[in-house]
Amino acid sequence: MADTARDVADRMAEAALAWLDSLDAAQREVAVGPPPRAGGAAGTGTATDAHAHADADADADADADAHADRTRWFYTPTDHGGLTFHQQRPAQHRSAMRLVASGLSDAGYVTVATVLGLENVLDHVEGFSVNWGRERTRDPGMYYLRVFGEPGGPGPWGWRFGGHHVSLNNLVVDGRVAATTPCFLGADPAASPLLGGSTLRPLGTAEDTARELVRSLPPEAAARAVLLPRAPNDVVAGNSTRVGGRVIRRGELWRPGTHIPDRAEQPSTGLEGADRRALALTPTPKGVPGAELDAGQRALLRALLAGYLDRVPDGVSPLARYDDPAALDAVHLAWAGSTAPGEPHYYRLQGPRLLIEWTNVHRGANHAHAVWRDPETDFGGDVLAAHHDAHHAAHHAAHHANGM
């Protein structure tokens, strides 16, 4: 029986090695990060000299910060960490895109490539006028790629690709793809005109299917699904490393640097007080569970899940999990804002190992954010911890056996 997660990991490793082999030493210095590991800072040793303690503490802090970089993610046009397209020759850029494609389905790759191209469209929409102190603000060359660890090696490794409205985070453990979240895509504009009267909507199905589902609910269920009559300005979990109840501030959405967003200390959602509490993430999901939906609504719910979980290749995607009626029963739909087309709105799907969030609020409800997260396995945290424990136990057993 085929092991798709291993096959995808092999393709990732082949593409990552080809890209790394094309880089010079200076490029690799930026492109490669430390191997993924479970949380926790490195130890500082047992030196008694005060200066040695200070040096060890500084080294540990630097080491912990380097490891923290893998889980420090963004979806704004800020420094995501890694080597940009601008820092690569065309052939290297092509190899980078091959690595990106290795972690996506065909449709997922086309969507990501389209989102990258929308930077040129957005520049046009804004009159080629936005200036945040760098040579070009809306820049399709400001997408970053970084590999963590040794692709195809014996230890865990991973890679991250990100820039404005894209964040892909992949982890391989024991030769198999272990995590593919957070997985963020956005579109600004969400809808753009094409020749012949067509419209480019890279994420349109995720909007239309959700709206059809919520509008199909009977009044009593709709009243429970719609948590707030106004939509938040952004997804509730923001770019948090771990999904929880912490309020994300606007300034946290950007890496510290030359650009400081306005209202940096305000919640990224723009919500305060009762409105914030109404939409806050809680361990028990809010909204209407799949168990209360009829057959047609359940089909819409599964189709909506597919619009997110099918971003990654078959066999890596957890979509098949929802072939089990009990799994679909546990997925809750919640909404905020208007359910009318063209109006600002937000929705989320929440259940075991699942959080999907969507907003389309800004630019006259023509700027979409759509993120898929696994609260238990984002960045592969639990998988790495289990791998570390198993490795430590095996090492301890071998050491004990040798000492007998």
CSV table of C-alpha atoms in Angstrom, one decimal:
chain,number,residue,atom,x,y,z
A,1,MET,CA,0.0,0.0,0.0
A,2,ALA,CA,1.4,3.4,-1.0
A,3,ASP,CA,2.6,5.7,1.8
A,4,THR,CA,1.6,9.1,0.3
A,5,ALA,CA,3.0,11.1,3.3
A,6,ARG,CA,6.4,9.4,2.7
A,7,ASP,CA,6.2,10.0,-1.1
A,8,VAL,CA,5.4,13.7,-0.6
A,9,ALA,CA,8.2,14.0,1.9
A,10,ASP,CA,10.6,12.4,-0.6
A,11,ARG,CA,9.5,14.9,-3.3
A,12,MET,CA,9.9,17.8,-0.8
A,13,ALA,CA,13.4,16.6,0.1
A,14,GLU,CA,14.5,16.2,-3.5
A,15,ALA,CA,13.3,19.7,-4.4
A,16,ALA,CA,14.7,21.2,-1.2
A,17,LEU,CA,18.2,19.7,-1.9
A,18,ALA,CA,18.1,20.8,-5.5
A,19,TRP,CA,17.4,24.4,-4.4
A,20,LEU,CA,20.0,24.4,-1.6
A,21,ASP,CA,22.6,22.9,-3.9
A,22,SER,CA,22.1,25.9,-6.3
A,23,LEU,CA,22.8,28.5,-3.6
A,24,ASP,CA,26.2,30.0,-2.8
A,25,ALA,CA,27.5,30.3,0.8
A,26,ALA,CA,26.0,33.8,1.4
A,27,GLN,CA,22.6,32.7,0.2
A,28,ARG,CA,22.6,29.5,2.3
A,29,GLU,CA,23.4,31.6,5.4
A,30,VAL,CA,20.0,33.2,4.9
A,31,ALA,CA,18.1,30.2,3.5
A,32,VAL,CA,18.9,27.6,6.1
A,33,GLY,CA,17.6,27.5,9.7
A,34,PRO,CA,18.3,25.1,12.6
A,35,PRO,CA,16.6,21.7,12.6
A,36,PRO,CA,13.1,21.7,14.1
A,37,ARG,CA,12.8,20.6,17.7
A,38,ALA,CA,10.2,20.5,20.4
A,39,GLY,CA,9.8,23.6,22.6
A,40,GLY,CA,12.1,24.7,25.3
A,41,ALA,CA,15.4,26.5,25.5
A,42,ALA,CA,18.7,24.8,25.4
A,43,GLY,CA,20.6,24.1,28.6
A,44,THR,CA,23.4,26.4,29.8
A,45,GLY,CA,25.8,23.9,31.2
A,46,THR,CA,27.4,23.7,34.7
A,47,ALA,CA,30.3,26.2,34.4
A,48,THR,CA,30.9,28.0,37.7
A,49,ASP,CA,32.6,31.0,36.3
A,50,ALA,CA,30.2,34.0,36.2
A,51,HIS,CA,31.4,35.0,32.7
A,52,ALA,CA,30.9,31.5,31.5
A,53,HIS,CA,27.4,31.5,32.9
A,54,ALA,CA,26.7,34.8,31.1
A,55,ASP,CA,28.1,33.5,27.8
A,56,ALA,CA,26.1,30.3,28.1
A,57,ASP,CA,22.9,32.2,28.8
A,58,ALA,CA,23.5,34.4,25.8
A,59,ASP,CA,24.2,31.4,23.6
A,60,ALA,CA,21.1,29.7,24.9
A,61,ASP,CA,19.0,32.8,24.3
A,62,ALA,CA,20.3,33.0,20.7
A,63,ASP,CA,19.7,29.3,20.1
A,64,ALA,CA,16.2,29.5,21.5
A,65,ASP,CA,15.5,32.5,19.3
A,66,ALA,CA,16.8,30.7,16.2
A,67,HIS,CA,14.5,27.8,16.9
A,68,ALA,CA,11.6,30.1,17.6
A,69,ASP,CA,11.9,31.6,14.1
A,70,ARG,CA,10.3,28.5,12.6
A,71,THR,CA,7.1,29.1,14.5
A,72,ARG,CA,7.2,32.9,14.1
A,73,TRP,CA,4.9,33.4,11.1
A,74,PHE,CA,3.2,36.2,9.2
A,75,TYR,CA,0.8,36.9,6.4
A,76,THR,CA,1.4,40.6,6.0
A,77,PRO,CA,3.9,42.1,3.6
A,78,THR,CA,6.7,42.0,6.1
A,79,ASP,CA,9.9,40.1,6.5
A,80,HIS,CA,8.9,36.4,6.8
A,81,GLY,CA,12.5,35.2,7.3
A,82,GLY,CA,14.4,33.4,4.5
A,83,LEU,CA,15.7,34.1,1.0
A,84,THR,CA,13.6,36.3,-1.2
A,85,PHE,CA,13.0,35.9,-4.9
A,86,HIS,CA,15.0,39.1,-5.4
A,87,GLN,CA,18.0,37.4,-3.8
A,88,GLN,CA,17.9,34.5,-6.3
A,89,ARG,CA,18.8,34.0,-9.9
A,90,PRO,CA,16.0,32.9,-12.2
A,91,ALA,CA,17.0,29.3,-12.1
A,92,GLN,CA,17.1,29.4,-8.3
A,93,HIS,CA,13.7,31.1,-8.3
A,94,ARG,CA,12.4,28.2,-10.4
A,95,SER,CA,13.8,25.6,-8.0
A,96,ALA,CA,12.2,27.5,-5.1
A,97,MET,CA,8.8,27.3,-6.8
A,98,ARG,CA,9.4,23.6,-7.4
A,99,LEU,CA,9.8,23.1,-3.7
A,100,VAL,CA,6.6,25.2,-3.1
A,101,ALA,CA,4.8,23.0,-5.5
A,102,SER,CA,5.9,19.8,-3.8
A,103,GLY,CA,3.8,20.6,-0.7
A,104,LEU,CA,0.7,21.6,-2.6
A,105,SER,CA,-2.0,19.9,-4.7
A,106,ASP,CA,-2.2,21.1,-8.3
A,107,ALA,CA,-5.1,23.4,-7.5
A,108,GLY,CA,-3.3,24.6,-4.4
A,109,TYR,CA,-0.2,25.5,-6.4
A,110,VAL,CA,-2.2,27.4,-9.0
A,111,THR,CA,-4.0,29.3,-6.2
A,112,VAL,CA,-0.7,30.2,-4.5
A,113,ALA,CA,0.9,31.3,-7.8
A,114,THR,CA,-2.2,33.5,-8.5
A,115,VAL,CA,-2.0,35.1,-5.1
A,116,LEU,CA,1.7,36.0,-5.7
A,117,GLY,CA,0.6,37.6,-9.0
A,118,LEU,CA,-2.1,39.7,-7.3
A,119,GLU,CA,0.7,41.9,-5.8
A,120,ASN,CA,0.9,43.5,-9.3
A,121,VAL,CA,-2.9,43.8,-9.4
A,122,LEU,CA,-3.0,45.4,-5.9
A,123,ASP,CA,-0.3,47.9,-6.9
A,124,HIS,CA,-2.5,48.9,-9.8
A,125,VAL,CA,-5.6,49.2,-7.6
A,126,GLU,CA,-3.7,51.5,-5.3
A,127,GLY,CA,-2.4,53.6,-8.1
A,128,PHE,CA,1.2,52.4,-7.7
A,129,SER,CA,1.4,54.8,-4.9
A,130,VAL,CA,1.8,53.0,-1.5
A,131,ASN,CA,5.2,53.7,0.1
A,132,TRP,CA,6.4,52.0,3.3
A,133,GLY,CA,10.0,53.0,3.0
A,134,ARG,CA,11.3,50.3,0.7
A,135,GLU,CA,11.9,50.3,-3.0
A,136,ARG,CA,8.6,48.7,-3.8
A,137,THR,CA,5.8,48.0,-1.4
A,138,ARG,CA,3.5,45.7,-3.3
A,139,ASP,CA,6.2,43.4,-4.5
A,140,PRO,CA,5.9,39.9,-6.0
A,141,GLY,CA,9.6,39.5,-5.4
A,142,MET,CA,9.2,39.8,-1.6
A,143,TYR,CA,8.4,36.1,-0.9
A,144,TYR,CA,10.7,34.2,1.4
A,145,LEU,CA,11.8,30.6,1.5
A,146,ARG,CA,13.7,29.0,4.4
A,147,VAL,CA,14.6,25.3,5.0
A,148,PHE,CA,15.0,24.1,8.6
A,149,GLY,CA,17.4,21.2,9.1
A,150,GLU,CA,18.7,18.7,6.6
A,151,PRO,CA,16.2,17.6,3.9
A,152,GLY,CA,16.0,13.9,3.7
A,153,GLY,CA,18.3,13.4,6.7
A,154,PRO,CA,17.7,11.2,9.7
A,155,GLY,CA,16.3,14.0,11.9
A,156,PRO,CA,13.2,16.2,11.6
A,157,TRP,CA,13.4,18.9,8.9
A,158,GLY,CA,10.9,21.4,7.4
A,159,TRP,CA,10.5,24.4,5.2
A,160,ARG,CA,8.5,27.6,5.2
A,161,PHE,CA,7.4,29.8,2.3
A,162,GLY,CA,5.7,33.1,2.9
A,163,GLY,CA,5.0,36.7,1.9
A,164,HIS,CA,2.0,38.9,1.6
A,165,HIS,CA,-1.1,36.6,1.9
A,166,VAL,CA,0.8,33.4,1.8
A,167,SER,CA,2.2,31.3,4.6
A,168,LEU,CA,3.0,27.6,4.1
A,169,ASN,CA,4.6,25.7,7.0
A,170,ASN,CA,5.7,22.1,6.5
A,171,LEU,CA,7.4,19.6,8.8
A,172,VAL,CA,8.8,16.1,8.0
A,173,VAL,CA,9.5,13.6,10.8
A,174,ASP,CA,10.8,10.1,10.4
A,175,GLY,CA,10.6,10.5,6.6
A,176,ARG,CA,6.9,11.4,6.5
A,177,VAL,CA,5.0,14.7,6.2
A,178,ALA,CA,3.9,15.4,9.8
A,179,ALA,CA,2.4,18.9,9.7
A,180,THR,CA,1.2,21.3,7.0
A,181,THR,CA,-0.2,24.0,9.2
A,182,PRO,CA,-0.6,27.0,9.7
A,183,CYS,CA,-1.6,27.3,6.0
A,184,PHE,CA,-2.7,30.8,5.1
A,185,LEU,CA,-3.9,32.2,1.8
A,186,GLY,CA,-5.4,35.6,1.1
A,187,ALA,CA,-6.5,37.6,-1.9
A,188,ASP,CA,-6.4,41.4,-2.4
A,189,PRO,CA,-8.4,42.1,-4.5
A,190,ALA,CA,-10.6,39.1,-3.7
A,191,ALA,CA,-12.3,39.7,-7.0
A,192,SER,CA,-10.8,41.3,-10.1
A,193,PRO,CA,-12.1,41.7,-13.7
A,194,LEU,CA,-10.9,39.6,-16.5
A,195,LEU,CA,-11.4,40.1,-20.2
A,196,GLY,CA,-14.7,38.8,-21.6
A,197,GLY,CA,-16.6,39.7,-18.5
A,198,SER,CA,-15.1,37.0,-16.3
A,199,THR,CA,-13.9,37.6,-12.7
A,200,LEU,CA,-10.8,36.3,-11.1
A,201,ARG,CA,-11.6,35.0,-7.6
A,202,PRO,CA,-8.8,32.8,-6.3
A,203,LEU,CA,-10.7,32.0,-3.0
A,204,GLY,CA,-14.2,32.6,-4.3
A,205,THR,CA,-15.5,29.0,-3.7
A,206,ALA,CA,-14.5,29.3,0.0
A,207,GLU,CA,-16.7,32.4,0.3
A,208,ASP,CA,-19.7,31.2,-1.8
A,209,THR,CA,-20.0,27.8,-0.3
A,210,ALA,CA,-19.9,29.1,3.3
A,211,ARG,CA,-22.5,31.8,2.5
A,212,GLU,CA,-24.8,29.2,0.9
A,213,LEU,CA,-24.5,27.0,3.9
A,214,VAL,CA,-25.2,29.7,6.5
A,215,ARG,CA,-28.1,31.1,4.5
A,216,SER,CA,-29.6,27.6,4.3
A,217,LEU,CA,-30.0,27.3,8.0
A,218,PRO,CA,-33.4,27.5,9.6
A,219,PRO,CA,-34.0,30.7,11.7
A,220,GLU,CA,-33.3,29.2,15.1
A,221,ALA,CA,-30.0,27.6,13.9
A,222,ALA,CA,-29.0,30.7,12.0
A,223,ALA,CA,-29.4,32.8,15.2
A,224,ARG,CA,-26.9,30.5,16.9
A,225,ALA,CA,-24.5,30.5,14.0
A,226,VAL,CA,-24.3,34.2,13.7
A,227,LEU,CA,-22.3,35.3,16.7
A,228,LEU,CA,-22.1,39.0,16.0
A,229,PRO,CA,-23.9,41.3,13.6
A,230,ARG,CA,-20.6,42.9,12.6
A,231,ALA,CA,-17.5,41.3,11.1
A,232,PRO,CA,-14.1,41.5,12.7
A,233,ASN,CA,-11.3,43.2,10.8
A,234,ASP,CA,-9.2,40.0,10.7
A,235,VAL,CA,-9.1,36.3,11.7
A,236,VAL,CA,-9.4,35.9,15.5
A,237,ALA,CA,-6.3,33.8,16.0
A,238,GLY,CA,-4.2,36.1,13.9
A,239,ASN,CA,-0.6,34.9,13.5
A,240,SER,CA,-0.4,33.3,17.0
A,241,THR,CA,2.0,30.5,17.4
A,242,ARG,CA,-0.5,28.5,19.3
A,243,VAL,CA,-4.3,28.8,18.9
A,244,GLY,CA,-5.8,30.2,22.1
A,245,GLY,CA,-7.7,33.0,23.7
A,246,ARG,CA,-4.9,35.6,23.6
A,247,VAL,CA,-5.8,38.9,21.9
A,248,ILE,CA,-3.5,39.6,18.9
A,249,ARG,CA,-2.5,43.2,18.5
A,250,ARG,CA,-2.1,44.8,15.0
A,251,GLY,CA,1.6,45.4,15.6
A,252,GLU,CA,2.2,41.7,16.1
A,253,LEU,CA,1.2,41.0,12.5
A,254,TRP,CA,4.4,42.6,11.4
A,255,ARG,CA,8.0,41.7,12.1
A,256,PRO,CA,9.7,44.7,14.0
A,257,GLY,CA,11.4,46.9,11.4
A,258,THR,CA,11.0,50.1,9.4
A,259,HIS,CA,7.2,49.8,8.9
A,260,ILE,CA,5.0,50.3,12.0
A,261,PRO,CA,1.3,49.8,11.2
A,262,ASP,CA,-1.2,52.3,12.4
A,263,ARG,CA,-3.2,51.5,15.5
A,264,ALA,CA,-0.4,49.0,16.4
A,265,GLU,CA,-1.7,48.5,20.0
A,266,GLN,CA,-5.3,47.8,19.0
A,267,PRO,CA,-6.7,44.3,18.6
A,268,SER,CA,-6.2,43.0,15.1
A,269,THR,CA,-9.9,42.2,15.0
A,270,GLY,CA,-10.9,45.7,15.9
A,271,LEU,CA,-13.2,44.2,18.5
A,272,GLU,CA,-13.4,45.2,22.2
A,273,GLY,CA,-15.6,44.3,25.2
A,274,ALA,CA,-18.7,42.2,24.6
A,275,ASP,CA,-18.1,42.0,20.8
A,276,ARG,CA,-14.6,40.5,21.4
A,277,ARG,CA,-16.0,38.0,23.9
A,278,ALA,CA,-18.8,37.0,21.6
A,279,LEU,CA,-16.3,36.0,18.9
A,280,ALA,CA,-13.5,34.8,21.1
A,281,LEU,CA,-12.1,31.3,20.5
A,282,THR,CA,-13.0,28.9,23.2
A,283,PRO,CA,-12.1,25.2,23.7
A,284,THR,CA,-15.8,24.3,23.2
A,285,PRO,CA,-16.6,25.5,19.7
A,286,LYS,CA,-19.3,28.1,19.2
A,287,GLY,CA,-22.0,28.0,16.5
A,288,VAL,CA,-23.9,25.2,14.9
A,289,PRO,CA,-22.5,21.6,14.8
A,290,GLY,CA,-22.6,19.4,11.7
A,291,ALA,CA,-24.7,17.0,13.7
A,292,GLU,CA,-27.7,19.4,13.3
A,293,LEU,CA,-27.4,19.7,9.5
A,294,ASP,CA,-29.4,17.9,7.0
A,295,ALA,CA,-27.9,15.9,4.2
A,296,GLY,CA,-27.6,18.8,1.7
A,297,GLN,CA,-26.1,21.0,4.3
A,298,ARG,CA,-23.6,18.4,5.4
A,299,ALA,CA,-22.5,18.0,1.7
A,300,LEU,CA,-21.9,21.8,1.7
A,301,LEU,CA,-19.9,21.6,4.9
A,302,ARG,CA,-17.7,18.9,3.5
A,303,ALA,CA,-17.2,20.8,0.3
A,304,LEU,CA,-16.3,23.9,2.3
A,305,LEU,CA,-13.7,21.8,4.2
A,306,ALA,CA,-12.3,20.5,0.9
A,307,GLY,CA,-11.7,24.1,-0.2
A,308,TYR,CA,-9.1,24.4,2.6
A,309,LEU,CA,-7.8,20.9,3.2
A,310,ASP,CA,-7.3,20.1,-0.5
A,311,ARG,CA,-4.6,22.8,-0.6
A,312,VAL,CA,-2.1,20.0,0.1
A,313,PRO,CA,-1.7,16.7,-1.8
A,314,ASP,CA,-4.0,13.7,-1.4
A,315,GLY,CA,-2.8,11.4,1.4
A,316,VAL,CA,-1.4,14.4,3.3
A,317,SER,CA,-4.7,16.2,3.5
A,318,PRO,CA,-6.9,15.2,6.4
A,319,LEU,CA,-10.0,15.6,4.3
A,320,ALA,CA,-10.7,11.8,4.4
A,321,ARG,CA,-11.2,12.1,8.1
A,322,TYR,CA,-14.6,13.7,7.4
A,323,ASP,CA,-15.8,10.6,5.6
A,324,ASP,CA,-16.6,9.5,9.1
A,325,PRO,CA,-20.0,11.0,10.0
A,326,ALA,CA,-19.0,11.5,13.6
A,327,ALA,CA,-16.1,13.7,12.5
A,328,LEU,CA,-18.3,15.9,10.4
A,329,ASP,CA,-20.9,16.0,13.3
A,330,ALA,CA,-18.2,17.7,15.5
A,331,VAL,CA,-17.4,20.5,13.1
A,332,HIS,CA,-19.1,23.8,14.1
A,333,LEU,CA,-20.0,26.7,11.8
A,334,ALA,CA,-19.9,30.2,13.2
A,335,TRP,CA,-20.5,33.5,11.4
A,336,ALA,CA,-20.2,37.2,12.0
A,337,GLY,CA,-21.4,40.1,9.9
A,338,SER,CA,-23.9,40.2,7.0
A,339,THR,CA,-24.8,37.0,5.1
A,340,ALA,CA,-25.6,39.1,2.0
A,341,PRO,CA,-23.1,39.0,-0.9
A,342,GLY,CA,-20.7,41.9,-1.1
A,343,GLU,CA,-21.0,42.8,2.6
A,344,PRO,CA,-18.2,42.4,5.2
A,345,HIS,CA,-18.3,39.0,6.9
A,346,TYR,CA,-16.4,36.4,8.8
A,347,TYR,CA,-16.8,32.7,9.4
A,348,ARG,CA,-15.0,29.9,11.1
A,349,LEU,CA,-15.1,26.1,11.2
A,350,GLN,CA,-14.0,24.6,14.5
A,351,GLY,CA,-13.7,21.0,15.7
A,352,PRO,CA,-11.2,18.5,17.0
A,353,ARG,CA,-7.8,19.3,15.4
A,354,LEU,CA,-9.4,21.9,13.2
A,355,LEU,CA,-9.7,25.7,13.0
A,356,ILE,CA,-10.6,27.4,9.7
A,357,GLU,CA,-11.1,31.1,9.7
A,358,TRP,CA,-12.2,33.5,6.9
A,359,THR,CA,-12.6,37.2,6.7
A,360,ASN,CA,-13.6,39.5,3.8
A,361,VAL,CA,-14.0,43.0,5.2
A,362,HIS,CA,-11.6,45.6,3.9
A,363,ARG,CA,-11.6,47.4,0.5
A,364,GLY,CA,-15.4,47.2,0.4
A,365,ALA,CA,-15.4,43.5,1.2
A,366,ASN,CA,-12.9,42.7,-1.5
A,367,HIS,CA,-9.9,41.6,0.6
A,368,ALA,CA,-10.0,38.0,1.8
A,369,HIS,CA,-8.1,36.1,4.4
A,370,ALA,CA,-8.5,32.3,4.7
A,371,VAL,CA,-6.4,30.2,7.1
A,372,TRP,CA,-6.4,26.5,8.0
A,373,ARG,CA,-4.9,25.5,11.4
A,374,ASP,CA,-4.6,22.4,13.5
A,375,PRO,CA,-4.6,23.6,17.1
A,376,GLU,CA,-2.9,20.4,18.3
A,377,THR,CA,-0.3,20.0,15.5
A,378,ASP,CA,0.5,23.4,14.1
A,379,PHE,CA,4.2,23.4,13.2
A,380,GLY,CA,4.2,19.7,14.3
A,381,GLY,CA,4.7,20.5,18.0
A,382,ASP,CA,3.2,17.3,19.4
A,383,VAL,CA,4.8,15.2,16.7
A,384,LEU,CA,8.2,16.7,17.5
A,385,ALA,CA,7.7,16.1,21.2
A,386,ALA,CA,6.8,12.5,20.6
A,387,HIS,CA,9.8,12.0,18.3
A,388,HIS,CA,12.1,13.6,20.9
A,389,ASP,CA,10.7,11.4,23.7
A,390,ALA,CA,11.1,8.2,21.6
A,391,HIS,CA,14.7,9.2,20.6
A,392,HIS,CA,15.6,10.0,24.2
A,393,ALA,CA,14.1,6.8,25.5
A,394,ALA,CA,16.0,4.7,22.9
A,395,HIS,CA,19.2,6.5,23.7
A,396,HIS,CA,18.7,6.0,27.4
A,397,ALA,CA,17.9,2.3,26.9
A,398,ALA,CA,21.0,1.8,24.7
A,399,HIS,CA,23.2,3.6,27.3
A,400,HIS,CA,21.8,1.6,30.1
A,401,ALA,CA,22.3,-1.7,28.2
A,402,ASN,CA,25.9,-0.7,27.4
A,403,GLY,CA,26.5,0.1,31.1
A,404,MET,CA,25.3,-3.3,32.4
